[in-house]
Amino acid sequence: MSSSKQHLLALTLDELVQVALNLGLPRFVGRQMCEWIYGKKVTSIDEMTNISKTARENLKAKYDIGASKPVDCMRSIDGTVKYLFKTTEGHFIETVYIPDFGSPDTPYSQDHPRRATLCVSSQVGCKMHCEFCMTGRQGFVAQLKASDILNQIYSLPERDLLTNIVFMGQGEPFDNLDAVLRTTEILTAGYAYAWSPKRITVSSVGLEKGLVRFLDESKCNLAISLHHPIPSGRAGMMPAERAFSIQDVVNVLKRYDFCRKTDEDYDEGAKQRRLTFEYILFGGLNDSIAHANALLKLLEPLDCRINLIRFHNIPDTPFKHTEEGTLKRFCDYLNAHGITTTIRASRGQDIFAACGLLSTKKQEEMEQRKQSQTCLNYAEARRRKT
């Protein structure tokens, strides 16, 4: 994929029409390009056979599709697949395909899962530095272009099986919100994927500016990474708490369509999206009944649900996992006190694809060494010539 050319992937219909007009082509050529890209999912301009050869040559001089297949993949024993993509700028990101066949007795090799979720990345690395997350430990490397985000879906071998998209891979989506919103616009637009926004969930630690803008400009579901109900405890694990506390996040959410309604005025049609709080349980740190009560108090004004997540050990960490009995008691207590709570099934742990385990640090370091060696070889060749 050439970084010197502009990508057609992730352009809106209006923008594709403008591309055609800028090249002196009729407006309808923009609509044809849109159909070829989002309808027929072509990988090269040459495949757009109802556009004249001259027009295609003019297009190819400045543009390419921007699609790039995965460079590697790992398959879990539970059917989860982790794909490695190389971005336009030469960085690496991981994307996780999670099929659900509805029964543990159903072999995962089936062609048609009941539900198939794709966990996409929005950045290379992450600035949030959450202590329990491998991506946070990798540090921030680069923003992804909208074409890089959309390519994770566009070039996925299982793309036609997908039922849901979650922005829960590498990176903080609200820290790259322009690209994320452009991607969700393409996914939900009638001229492109035409997905319901309720099939898309964006996860965030809760950055103030991004949170408000997302709530105002998008109808997609929202998931907030909470992980501790007490600000001081959360700040010890998640530096973002110090800039914008979880209480501030809740105060913002109270202004939107997440407040509980009484049985008399409850209108299902008024609920535009689902609000979920993600909560990793750590043994002895945030898994007591006192913590559960603090959660209930914090979230009481909101119509939401809680998704409990098992902690997956990472190297050099002070955290430990919660025992299964404690996890179950914590879940039952919250359900008994009025907040719908579920325990997320751990998937892909054997290939480091589970929650908090995504990292491309090794690939980034290898690429840097490769580029450095190339520069050294070039310098040495020039020295010998002189």
XYZ file of C-alpha atoms in Angstrom:
386
model
C 0.000 0.000 0.000
C 1.666 3.245 -1.116
C 1.687 6.026 1.475
C 2.381 8.620 -1.286
C -1.147 8.244 -2.663
C -4.383 9.257 -1.028
C -6.734 6.448 0.009
C -10.295 6.170 -1.268
C -11.203 3.892 1.633
C -12.935 5.840 4.443
C -14.035 8.657 2.119
C -17.724 9.546 2.278
C -19.991 9.522 -0.766
C -19.787 13.317 -1.059
C -15.993 13.162 -0.867
C -15.815 10.486 -3.551
C -17.996 12.648 -5.792
C -15.601 15.530 -5.151
C -12.644 13.301 -6.103
C -14.346 12.623 -9.431
C -15.089 16.308 -10.027
C -11.512 17.307 -9.166
C -10.298 14.954 -11.904
C -12.731 16.375 -14.430
C -15.009 13.321 -14.268
C -18.814 13.303 -14.032
C -20.456 13.232 -10.574
C -21.824 9.741 -11.176
C -18.271 8.365 -11.237
C -18.061 9.214 -7.537
C -21.188 7.150 -6.907
C -19.715 4.319 -8.972
C -16.532 4.396 -6.893
C -18.635 4.281 -3.727
C -20.454 1.171 -4.937
C -17.230 -0.539 -5.971
C -15.558 0.165 -2.629
C -18.323 -0.295 -0.057
C -20.648 -2.522 -2.032
C -18.259 -4.817 -3.909
C -15.216 -4.264 -1.672
C -12.633 -4.096 -4.437
C -8.935 -3.911 -3.607
C -7.737 -2.050 -6.714
C -9.001 0.741 -8.956
C -8.526 -1.531 -11.983
C -11.446 -3.644 -10.728
C -13.859 -0.716 -11.274
C -14.719 -1.960 -14.747
C -17.691 0.324 -15.473
C -15.384 3.352 -15.178
C -13.433 4.130 -18.345
C -9.823 3.021 -18.563
C -8.669 6.626 -18.987
C -10.558 7.685 -15.861
C -9.077 4.771 -13.932
C -5.554 5.737 -15.001
C -6.182 9.304 -13.836
C -7.470 7.970 -10.522
C -4.486 5.667 -10.046
C -2.055 8.552 -10.498
C -3.228 10.119 -7.223
C -5.246 7.493 -5.377
C -5.391 3.872 -4.322
C -8.077 1.954 -2.444
C -6.058 1.790 0.790
C -6.873 -1.848 1.524
C -4.146 -4.055 2.982
C -4.483 -7.699 4.027
C -3.296 -8.893 7.457
C 0.394 -9.724 7.550
C -0.006 -12.452 10.185
C -2.583 -14.200 12.345
C -2.790 -16.436 15.409
C -5.667 -18.820 16.096
C -6.870 -19.741 19.567
C -8.181 -23.127 20.598
C -11.547 -21.413 21.281
C -11.876 -20.075 17.711
C -10.700 -16.524 18.387
C -8.329 -15.160 15.732
C -5.832 -12.343 16.324
C -4.747 -10.548 13.157
C -1.691 -8.351 12.712
C -2.072 -5.444 10.276
C 0.609 -3.120 8.978
C -0.564 0.484 8.739
C -0.083 3.038 5.995
C 2.813 4.561 7.940
C 4.495 1.193 8.512
C 3.393 0.566 12.098
C 1.608 -2.511 13.434
C -1.782 -3.026 15.086
C -3.676 -6.049 16.353
C -7.307 -6.860 15.641
C -9.280 -9.682 17.268
C -12.075 -11.673 15.619
C -14.336 -13.394 18.185
C -16.930 -15.866 16.873
C -19.716 -17.124 19.127
C -21.476 -20.315 18.083
C -23.970 -20.270 20.935
C -22.957 -23.507 22.615
C -19.696 -24.873 24.009
C -20.580 -28.170 22.315
C -20.607 -26.583 18.864
C -17.268 -26.909 17.043
C -15.719 -23.525 16.368
C -14.824 -24.540 12.809
C -18.386 -23.847 11.671
C -18.713 -21.322 8.865
C -21.596 -19.330 10.351
C -21.368 -18.246 13.988
C -24.496 -16.989 15.747
C -22.600 -13.831 16.625
C -19.221 -12.586 15.419
C -17.536 -9.613 17.055
C -14.482 -7.740 15.830
C -12.334 -5.865 18.326
C -10.592 -3.066 16.401
C -7.701 -0.761 17.308
C -7.791 3.029 17.048
C -4.132 3.872 17.810
C -0.698 2.288 17.693
C -0.035 1.939 21.410
C -1.832 4.193 23.894
C -1.247 7.366 25.917
C -3.400 6.351 28.881
C -0.731 4.175 30.580
C -3.182 2.006 32.542
C -1.014 -0.168 34.803
C -2.835 -3.421 34.050
C -2.818 -3.122 30.231
C -0.094 -4.284 27.853
C -1.055 -1.646 25.282
C -0.688 1.053 27.930
C 2.743 -0.261 28.780
C 3.710 -0.117 25.120
C 3.211 3.645 25.202
C 1.896 5.821 22.407
C 3.415 5.334 18.946
C 1.050 6.856 16.372
C -2.531 7.770 15.499
C -4.362 5.589 13.027
C -5.925 7.129 9.958
C -9.593 6.358 9.400
C -8.546 4.170 6.471
C -6.307 2.135 8.798
C -9.174 1.644 11.234
C -11.678 0.742 8.541
C -9.183 -1.548 6.814
C -9.288 -3.853 9.862
C -12.883 -4.563 8.871
C -12.593 -4.181 5.098
C -9.674 -6.625 4.746
C -10.772 -9.113 7.400
C -11.165 -12.648 5.960
C -14.356 -13.099 8.030
C -15.797 -9.653 7.271
C -19.066 -10.990 5.850
C -19.770 -12.885 9.087
C -19.474 -9.879 11.400
C -22.441 -8.894 13.554
C -20.768 -6.452 15.943
C -17.814 -4.060 16.101
C -16.174 -2.985 19.367
C -13.517 -0.278 19.626
C -11.726 -2.075 22.437
C -8.400 -2.917 20.817
C -5.213 -0.909 21.051
C -5.530 2.768 21.862
C -7.971 5.239 23.408
C -10.718 5.951 20.825
C -11.544 9.408 22.214
C -7.900 10.400 21.770
C -8.308 9.818 18.024
C -11.947 10.769 17.767
C -11.958 12.336 14.292
C -10.798 9.065 12.754
C -13.137 6.973 14.934
C -16.202 9.074 14.098
C -15.365 8.989 10.393
C -15.122 5.187 10.613
C -18.461 4.836 12.419
C -20.041 7.222 9.903
C -18.982 4.923 7.049
C -20.143 1.848 8.950
C -23.620 3.288 9.553
C -24.149 5.247 6.307
C -26.770 3.922 3.896
C -24.393 4.280 0.942
C -21.735 2.135 2.675
C -22.189 -0.592 5.309
C -25.633 0.551 6.565
C -25.095 -0.961 9.998
C -27.283 0.002 12.932
C -25.223 2.083 15.414
C -26.457 -0.333 18.084
C -24.115 -2.947 16.581
C -21.101 -0.733 17.338
C -19.613 -0.062 20.782
C -16.874 2.465 21.510
C -14.900 2.007 24.726
C -13.121 4.827 26.559
C -11.551 5.684 29.904
C -13.716 8.816 29.691
C -11.826 11.788 28.270
C -14.032 14.854 28.850
C -13.785 16.596 25.492
C -14.043 13.383 23.502
C -16.879 12.047 25.658
C -19.120 15.059 25.121
C -18.408 15.177 21.415
C -19.058 11.447 20.992
C -22.374 11.680 22.821
C -23.426 14.660 20.698
C -22.290 13.346 17.311
C -22.756 9.567 17.502
C -25.543 7.116 18.311
C -23.212 4.162 18.852
C -23.103 2.303 22.155
C -20.700 3.521 24.829
C -18.543 1.495 27.225
C -16.606 3.233 30.003
C -13.492 1.571 31.451
C -14.139 2.047 35.160
C -12.261 -0.683 37.099
C -12.449 1.032 40.511
C -15.386 2.985 42.011
C -13.279 5.136 44.357
C -11.316 7.986 42.718
C -8.112 7.458 44.715
C -8.106 3.739 43.932
C -8.825 4.344 40.253
C -6.084 6.974 40.006
C -3.576 4.427 41.287
C -4.305 2.199 38.278
C -5.457 4.680 35.646
C -3.625 8.023 35.343
C -6.542 9.438 33.295
C -8.542 9.609 36.538
C -6.400 12.529 37.685
C -7.341 14.604 34.642
C -11.059 13.743 34.499
C -12.469 11.697 37.343
C -15.009 8.917 37.052
C -17.444 11.073 39.044
C -17.072 13.781 36.384
C -17.717 11.135 33.720
C -20.941 10.089 35.467
C -22.004 13.728 35.824
C -21.648 14.185 32.055
C -23.552 10.973 31.302
C -26.430 12.087 33.540
C -27.173 14.851 31.026
C -27.855 12.342 28.238
C -30.248 9.470 27.563
C -28.843 7.193 30.247
C -30.925 8.293 33.258
C -33.327 5.744 34.714
C -36.992 6.191 33.956
C -39.965 5.081 36.012
C -42.197 2.273 34.786
C -44.872 4.863 33.927
C -42.813 6.964 31.510
C -40.316 4.399 30.299
C -40.138 4.509 26.519
C -37.942 1.879 24.873
C -37.883 3.925 21.700
C -36.232 6.822 23.538
C -33.193 4.757 24.410
C -30.745 5.573 21.640
C -27.816 3.473 22.823
C -26.541 1.142 25.501
C -24.269 2.324 28.295
C -21.895 -0.229 29.818
C -19.212 0.069 32.466
C -16.266 -2.303 32.139
C -14.842 -3.495 35.424
C -11.782 -5.724 35.729
C -11.667 -7.429 39.118
C -8.317 -7.574 40.912
C -7.865 -9.815 43.924
C -8.024 -7.825 47.179
C -8.035 -4.484 45.360
C -11.532 -3.795 44.037
C -13.547 -6.984 44.554
C -15.146 -6.606 48.008
C -18.814 -6.002 48.822
C -17.764 -2.518 49.971
C -16.516 -1.869 46.448
C -19.769 -3.223 45.048
C -21.729 -0.791 47.222
C -19.514 2.068 46.084
C -20.264 1.062 42.483
C -24.000 1.077 43.166
C -23.801 4.547 44.702
C -21.667 5.930 41.867
C -23.867 4.606 39.054
C -27.278 4.925 40.719
C -28.549 7.765 38.482
C -27.756 5.913 35.280
C -29.589 3.327 33.217
C -26.585 1.124 32.560
C -25.088 -2.309 32.898
C -21.775 -3.600 34.210
C -19.501 -6.019 32.414
C -17.160 -7.809 34.823
C -13.840 -8.914 33.342
C -11.305 -11.420 34.612
C -7.788 -10.043 34.982
C -5.220 -11.753 32.760
C -1.763 -11.714 34.266
C 0.910 -9.667 32.509
C 4.644 -9.559 33.300
C 5.934 -7.468 36.218
C 2.564 -6.521 37.616
C 1.489 -6.100 41.275
C -2.061 -7.119 40.378
C -3.545 -10.578 40.824
C -6.738 -12.155 39.590
C -9.902 -12.518 41.656
C -11.007 -16.009 42.660
C -13.998 -17.331 40.716
C -16.164 -17.540 43.848
C -15.505 -13.889 44.669
C -16.224 -12.902 41.071
C -19.552 -14.720 41.135
C -20.570 -13.214 44.511
C -19.687 -9.729 43.268
C -21.795 -10.251 40.135
C -24.776 -11.681 42.053
C -24.684 -8.824 44.568
C -24.853 -6.150 41.881
C -27.667 -7.937 40.045
C -29.603 -8.319 43.295
C -29.299 -4.588 43.903
C -30.634 -3.413 40.571
C -27.792 -3.158 38.058
C -27.713 -5.745 35.286
C -24.265 -7.318 35.559
C -22.610 -10.002 33.463
C -19.230 -11.713 33.454
C -17.400 -11.444 30.160
C -16.187 -14.776 28.827
C -12.407 -14.837 28.427
C -11.509 -15.512 24.814
C -8.183 -15.930 23.083
C -6.052 -15.909 26.210
C -3.705 -18.556 24.784
C -2.774 -16.214 21.901
C -2.644 -13.039 24.035
C -5.847 -11.737 22.475
C -7.872 -11.350 25.678
C -8.694 -8.034 27.340
C -5.583 -6.024 28.198
C -3.118 -8.277 26.381
C -2.812 -6.573 22.981
C 0.598 -5.116 22.189
C 2.724 -4.613 19.084
C 5.781 -3.378 20.936
C 7.965 -6.223 19.667
C 6.888 -5.687 16.056
C 7.546 -1.941 16.363
C 11.009 -2.567 17.805
C 11.816 -5.103 15.086
C 10.697 -2.659 12.381
C 12.845 0.103 13.882
C 15.893 -2.184 13.960
C 15.194 -3.201 10.354
C 14.972 0.433 9.237
C 18.104 1.352 11.186
C 20.013 -1.493 9.580
C 18.814 -0.408 6.143
C 20.096 3.108 6.819
C 23.436 1.734 8.021
C 23.748 -0.455 4.923
C 22.966 2.526 2.697
C 25.503 4.717 4.493
C 28.146 2.008 4.236
C 27.479 1.572 0.511
C 27.858 5.315 -0.050
C 31.090 5.364 1.977
C 32.565 2.589 -0.164
C 31.676 4.418 -3.375
C 33.530 7.499 -2.179
